[in-house]
Amino acid sequence: MGEADAGTPSFEMTWSSTTSSGYCSQEDSDSELEQYFTARTSLVRRPRRDQDEPVEWETPDLSQAEIEQKIKEYNGQINSNLFMSLNKDGSYTGFIKVQLKLVRPVSVPSSKKPPTLQDARRGPGRSTAVRRRTSFYLPKDAVKHLHVLSRTRAQEVIEALLRKFLVVDDPRKFALFERAERHGQVCLRKLSDDEQPLRLRLLAGPSEKALSFVLKENDSGEVNWDAFSMPELHNFLRILQREEEEHLRQILQKYSYCRQKIQEALHACPLG
């Protein structure tokens, strides 16, 4: 989805997330995610805060004439050259901005250095087989502008973002969210894989308060084991085995202590 190619999204970067459900909270906090990623934190999910409320987003279908009018209105409201353009086939191209809010380290090929701003602008180099991995933290609150088509799906946006940073983690570990400020609250909604971010951008207009996109960890209610590599799964098994052994030791120690106290009480009782 470059300016002349409709196959792959193109990118401009600056540094400074159907029936998907959403929630609102009084503040945009990631406290529920601010913990290091271990087997325990991936298996046990914290409930959302009590004040989070479900939110439904309306995404009406537009006729071709309405799309053309929306694009004219959109371009008239922006103060940059990040315009939307209508194509002859009825599709349209434009820019979306995605903020990365990842709290866990990501994996890259161990032979590669963590990508810099210049690396991401140049794009991925010659493809090589990934044999070993190393982990590092992406710059907090990094922001990217992506040039995409109206039919570009959320899943494709995630995959393209990971490629730009040479991230080899499974894309299913991540999710794209739309964020909006409404009535003094910050509302988040996880996009389904097939939703089209540029279409949502057009419907909401250029205001970042009305809508912005955030890439975050995909913390659903269930663990998707298929999204982990073989070394990660083996590591989980080792961690779970250690936790199981520790729990068994504590249980045996507890009952041994109780048994000892009962026996002491029996010896202390006078016969007859």
Coordinates of N, CA, C and O in Angstrom, one line a residue, residues 16-103:
S16 N 8.1 10.9 19.3 CA 7.5 11.9 20.3 C 7.7 11.5 21.8 O 8.0 10.4 22.0
S17 N -2.8 0.9 19.5 CA -3.7 0.0 19.5 C -4.5 -0.3 18.3 O -5.1 -0.4 18.5
T18 N -16.7 -4.3 13.7 CA -17.2 -5.6 14.1 C -17.9 -5.6 15.4 O -18.5 -4.6 15.7
T19 N -17.5 -6.6 16.2 CA -18.2 -6.7 17.5 C -17.3 -6.6 18.6 O -17.6 -7.0 19.7
S20 N -16.1 -6.1 18.3 CA -15.1 -6.0 19.4 C -15.6 -5.1 20.5 O -16.3 -4.1 20.3
S21 N -15.4 -5.5 21.7 CA -15.9 -4.7 22.9 C -14.8 -3.7 23.3 O -13.6 -3.8 23.0
G22 N -15.2 -2.6 24.0 CA -14.3 -1.6 24.5 C -14.6 -1.3 25.9 O -15.6 -1.8 26.5
Y23 N -13.9 -0.4 26.5 CA -14.1 0.1 27.8 C -13.6 1.5 28.0 O -12.8 2.0 27.3
C24 N -14.2 2.2 29.0 CA -13.8 3.5 29.3 C -13.3 3.5 30.8 O -13.8 2.8 31.6
S25 N -12.3 4.4 31.0 CA -11.8 4.6 32.4 C -11.5 6.1 32.6 O -11.4 6.8 31.6
Q26 N -11.4 6.5 33.8 CA -11.2 7.9 34.1 C -9.8 8.3 33.7 O -9.6 9.5 33.4
E27 N -8.8 7.4 33.6 CA -7.5 7.8 33.1 C -6.9 6.7 32.2 O -7.3 5.6 32.3
D28 N -6.0 7.2 31.4 CA -5.4 6.2 30.4 C -4.2 5.6 31.1 O -3.1 6.0 31.0
S29 N -4.5 4.5 31.9 CA -3.4 3.9 32.7 C -3.1 2.5 32.2 O -4.0 1.8 31.8
D30 N -1.8 2.2 32.3 CA -1.4 0.8 31.9 C -1.0 0.1 33.2 O -0.2 -0.9 33.1
S31 N -1.5 0.4 34.4 CA -1.0 -0.2 35.6 C -1.3 -1.7 35.6 O -0.5 -2.4 36.2
E32 N -2.4 -2.1 35.0 CA -2.7 -3.5 35.0 C -1.7 -4.3 34.1 O -1.7 -5.5 34.2
L33 N -0.9 -3.6 33.3 CA 0.0 -4.3 32.5 C 1.5 -4.1 33.0 O 2.4 -4.8 32.4
E34 N 1.7 -3.3 33.9 CA 3.1 -2.9 34.3 C 3.6 -4.0 35.2 O 3.8 -3.9 36.4
Q35 N 3.9 -5.2 34.6 CA 4.5 -6.2 35.3 C 5.3 -7.0 34.3 O 5.0 -7.1 33.2
Y36 N 6.4 -7.6 34.8 CA 7.3 -8.4 33.9 C 6.6 -9.6 33.4 O 5.8 -10.3 34.1
F37 N 6.8 -10.0 32.2 CA 6.1 -11.1 31.5 C 6.7 -12.5 32.0 O 7.8 -12.8 31.6
T38 N 6.0 -13.2 32.8 CA 6.4 -14.6 33.2 C 5.2 -15.5 33.0 O 4.1 -15.1 32.5
A39 N 5.4 -16.8 33.2 CA 4.3 -17.7 33.1 C 3.2 -17.3 34.0 O 2.0 -17.4 33.6
R40 N 3.5 -16.8 35.2 CA 2.4 -16.5 36.1 C 1.6 -15.3 35.6 O 0.4 -15.3 35.6
T41 N 2.3 -14.2 35.1 CA 1.5 -13.1 34.6 C 0.8 -13.3 33.3 O -0.1 -12.6 33.0
S42 N 1.2 -14.3 32.6 CA 0.5 -14.6 31.3 C -0.7 -15.6 31.5 O -1.6 -15.6 30.7
L43 N -0.6 -16.3 32.6 CA -1.7 -17.3 32.9 C -2.8 -16.7 33.7 O -4.0 -17.0 33.6
V44 N -2.5 -15.7 34.6 CA -3.4 -15.1 35.5 C -3.8 -13.7 35.0 O -2.9 -12.9 34.9
R45 N -5.0 -13.5 34.7 CA -5.5 -12.2 34.2 C -6.1 -11.4 35.3 O -6.9 -11.9 36.1
R46 N -5.7 -10.1 35.3 CA -6.4 -9.2 36.3 C -7.7 -8.7 35.8 O -7.8 -8.3 34.6
P47 N -8.7 -8.7 36.6 CA -10.0 -8.1 36.2 C -9.8 -6.6 35.9 O -9.0 -5.9 36.5
R48 N -10.7 -6.1 35.0 CA -10.6 -4.7 34.8 C -11.2 -3.9 35.9 O -11.9 -4.4 36.7
R49 N -10.8 -2.6 36.0 CA -11.3 -1.8 37.1 C -12.8 -1.7 37.0 O -13.5 -1.7 36.0
D50 N -13.4 -1.4 38.2 CA -14.9 -1.4 38.3 C -15.5 -0.3 37.5 O -16.6 -0.5 37.0
Q51 N -14.8 0.8 37.3 CA -15.4 1.9 36.6 C -15.3 1.8 35.1 O -15.9 2.6 34.4
D52 N -14.7 0.7 34.6 CA -14.6 0.5 33.1 C -16.0 0.1 32.7 O -16.7 -0.8 33.2
E53 N -16.5 0.7 31.6 CA -17.8 0.5 31.1 C -17.8 0.1 29.6 O -17.0 0.6 28.9
P54 N -18.6 -0.9 29.2 CA -18.5 -1.3 27.8 C -18.9 -0.1 26.9 O -19.8 0.7 27.2
V55 N -18.3 -0.1 25.7 CA -18.5 1.0 24.8 C -18.8 0.4 23.4 O -18.1 -0.6 23.0
E56 N -19.8 0.9 22.7 CA -20.0 0.4 21.3 C -19.7 1.5 20.4 O -20.1 2.7 20.6
W57 N -19.0 1.2 19.3 CA -18.6 2.1 18.3 C -19.5 2.0 17.1 O -19.8 0.9 16.7
E58 N -20.0 3.1 16.5 CA -20.8 3.0 15.4 C -20.0 3.2 14.1 O -19.2 4.2 14.0
T59 N -20.1 2.3 13.1 CA -19.3 2.4 11.9 C -20.3 2.3 10.7 O -20.4 1.2 10.2
P60 N -21.0 3.3 10.4 CA -22.0 3.2 9.3 C -21.4 3.0 7.9 O -20.2 3.4 7.7
D61 N -22.1 2.3 7.1 CA -21.7 2.1 5.7 C -21.9 3.4 4.9 O -23.0 4.0 5.0
L62 N -21.0 3.8 4.1 CA -21.1 5.0 3.3 C -21.2 4.7 1.8 O -20.6 3.7 1.3
S63 N -22.0 5.5 1.1 CA -22.1 5.3 -0.3 C -20.8 6.0 -0.9 O -20.0 6.7 -0.2
Q64 N -20.6 5.7 -2.2 CA -19.4 6.3 -2.9 C -19.4 7.8 -2.8 O -18.4 8.5 -2.6
A65 N -20.6 8.4 -3.0 CA -20.7 9.9 -2.9 C -20.4 10.4 -1.5 O -19.8 11.4 -1.4
E66 N -20.9 9.7 -0.5 CA -20.6 10.1 0.9 C -19.1 9.9 1.2 O -18.6 10.8 1.9
I67 N -18.5 8.9 0.7 CA -17.0 8.7 0.9 C -16.3 9.9 0.3 O -15.4 10.5 0.9
E68 N -16.6 10.3 -0.9 CA -16.0 11.4 -1.6 C -16.1 12.7 -0.8 O -15.2 13.5 -0.7
Q69 N -17.3 12.9 -0.3 CA -17.6 14.1 0.5 C -16.8 14.1 1.8 O -16.3 15.1 2.2
K70 N -16.8 12.9 2.4 CA -16.0 12.8 3.7 C -14.6 13.1 3.5 O -13.9 13.7 4.3
I71 N -14.0 12.6 2.4 CA -12.6 12.8 2.1 C -12.3 14.3 1.9 O -11.3 14.9 2.4
K72 N -13.2 15.0 1.2 CA -13.1 16.5 1.0 C -13.1 17.2 2.3 O -12.3 18.1 2.6
E73 N -14.0 16.8 3.2 CA -14.1 17.4 4.5 C -12.9 17.1 5.4 O -12.4 18.0 6.1
Y74 N -12.4 15.9 5.3 CA -11.3 15.5 6.1 C -10.0 16.3 5.6 O -9.3 16.9 6.5
N75 N -9.8 16.4 4.3 CA -8.6 17.1 3.8 C -8.7 18.6 4.2 O -7.7 19.3 4.3
G76 N -9.9 19.1 4.3 CA -10.1 20.5 4.6 C -9.8 20.9 6.0 O -9.7 22.0 6.4
Q77 N -9.7 19.8 6.9 CA -9.5 20.1 8.3 C -8.1 19.9 8.8 O -7.8 20.2 9.9
I78 N -7.3 19.3 8.0 CA -5.9 19.0 8.4 C -4.9 20.1 8.1 O -5.1 20.8 7.1
N79 N -3.9 20.2 8.9 CA -2.9 21.3 8.7 C -1.5 20.7 8.3 O -0.5 21.2 8.6
S80 N -1.6 19.6 7.6 CA -0.4 18.9 7.1 C -0.6 18.4 5.7 O -1.6 18.6 5.1
N81 N 0.4 17.7 5.2 CA 0.3 17.1 3.9 C -0.2 15.6 3.9 O -0.1 14.9 2.9
L82 N -0.7 15.2 5.0 CA -1.2 13.8 5.2 C -2.6 13.7 4.7 O -3.5 13.3 5.5
F83 N -2.8 13.9 3.4 CA -4.1 13.9 2.9 C -4.6 12.5 2.6 O -3.8 11.6 2.4
M84 N -5.9 12.4 2.4 CA -6.5 11.2 1.9 C -6.8 11.4 0.4 O -7.1 12.5 0.0
S85 N -6.7 10.3 -0.4 CA -6.8 10.4 -1.9 C -7.8 9.3 -2.3 O -7.7 8.2 -1.9
L86 N -8.7 9.7 -3.2 CA -9.7 8.8 -3.7 C -9.1 8.2 -5.0 O -8.6 8.9 -5.9
N87 N -9.2 6.8 -5.1 CA -8.7 6.1 -6.3 C -9.8 5.9 -7.3 O -11.0 5.9 -7.0
K88 N -9.4 5.5 -8.5 CA -10.4 5.3 -9.6 C -11.3 4.1 -9.3 O -12.4 4.0 -9.8
D89 N -10.7 3.1 -8.6 CA -11.5 1.9 -8.3 C -12.5 2.1 -7.1 O -13.1 1.1 -6.7
G90 N -12.5 3.3 -6.6 CA -13.5 3.5 -5.5 C -12.8 3.4 -4.1 O -13.4 3.8 -3.1
S91 N -11.6 2.8 -4.0 CA -10.9 2.8 -2.7 C -10.2 4.1 -2.5 O -10.3 5.0 -3.4
Y92 N -9.6 4.3 -1.3 CA -8.9 5.5 -1.0 C -7.7 5.2 -0.2 O -7.6 4.1 0.5
T93 N -6.7 6.1 -0.2 CA -5.5 5.9 0.5 C -5.4 7.1 1.5 O -5.9 8.2 1.3
G94 N -4.6 6.9 2.5 CA -4.4 8.0 3.5 C -3.4 7.5 4.6 O -2.8 6.4 4.5
F95 N -3.3 8.3 5.6 CA -2.3 8.0 6.7 C -3.1 7.8 8.0 O -4.1 8.4 8.3
I96 N -2.5 6.8 8.7 CA -3.0 6.6 10.1 C -1.8 6.7 11.0 O -0.7 6.3 10.6
K97 N -1.9 7.2 12.2 CA -0.8 7.3 13.2 C -1.1 6.3 14.2 O -2.2 6.2 14.8
V98 N 0.0 5.5 14.5 CA -0.1 4.4 15.5 C 0.9 4.7 16.6 O 2.1 4.9 16.4
Q99 N 0.4 4.7 17.9 CA 1.3 4.9 19.0 C 1.6 3.5 19.6 O 0.7 2.7 19.8
L100 N 2.8 3.2 19.9 CA 3.2 1.9 20.5 C 3.3 2.1 22.0 O 4.1 2.9 22.5
K101 N 2.5 1.3 22.7 CA 2.5 1.3 24.1 C 2.7 -0.1 24.6 O 1.8 -0.8 25.1
L102 N 3.9 -0.6 24.4 CA 4.3 -2.0 24.8 C 5.0 -2.0 26.1 O 6.0 -1.2 26.2
V103 N 4.7 -2.8 27.0 CA 5.3 -2.8 28.4 C 6.2 -4.0 28.5 O 7.0 -4.1 29.5

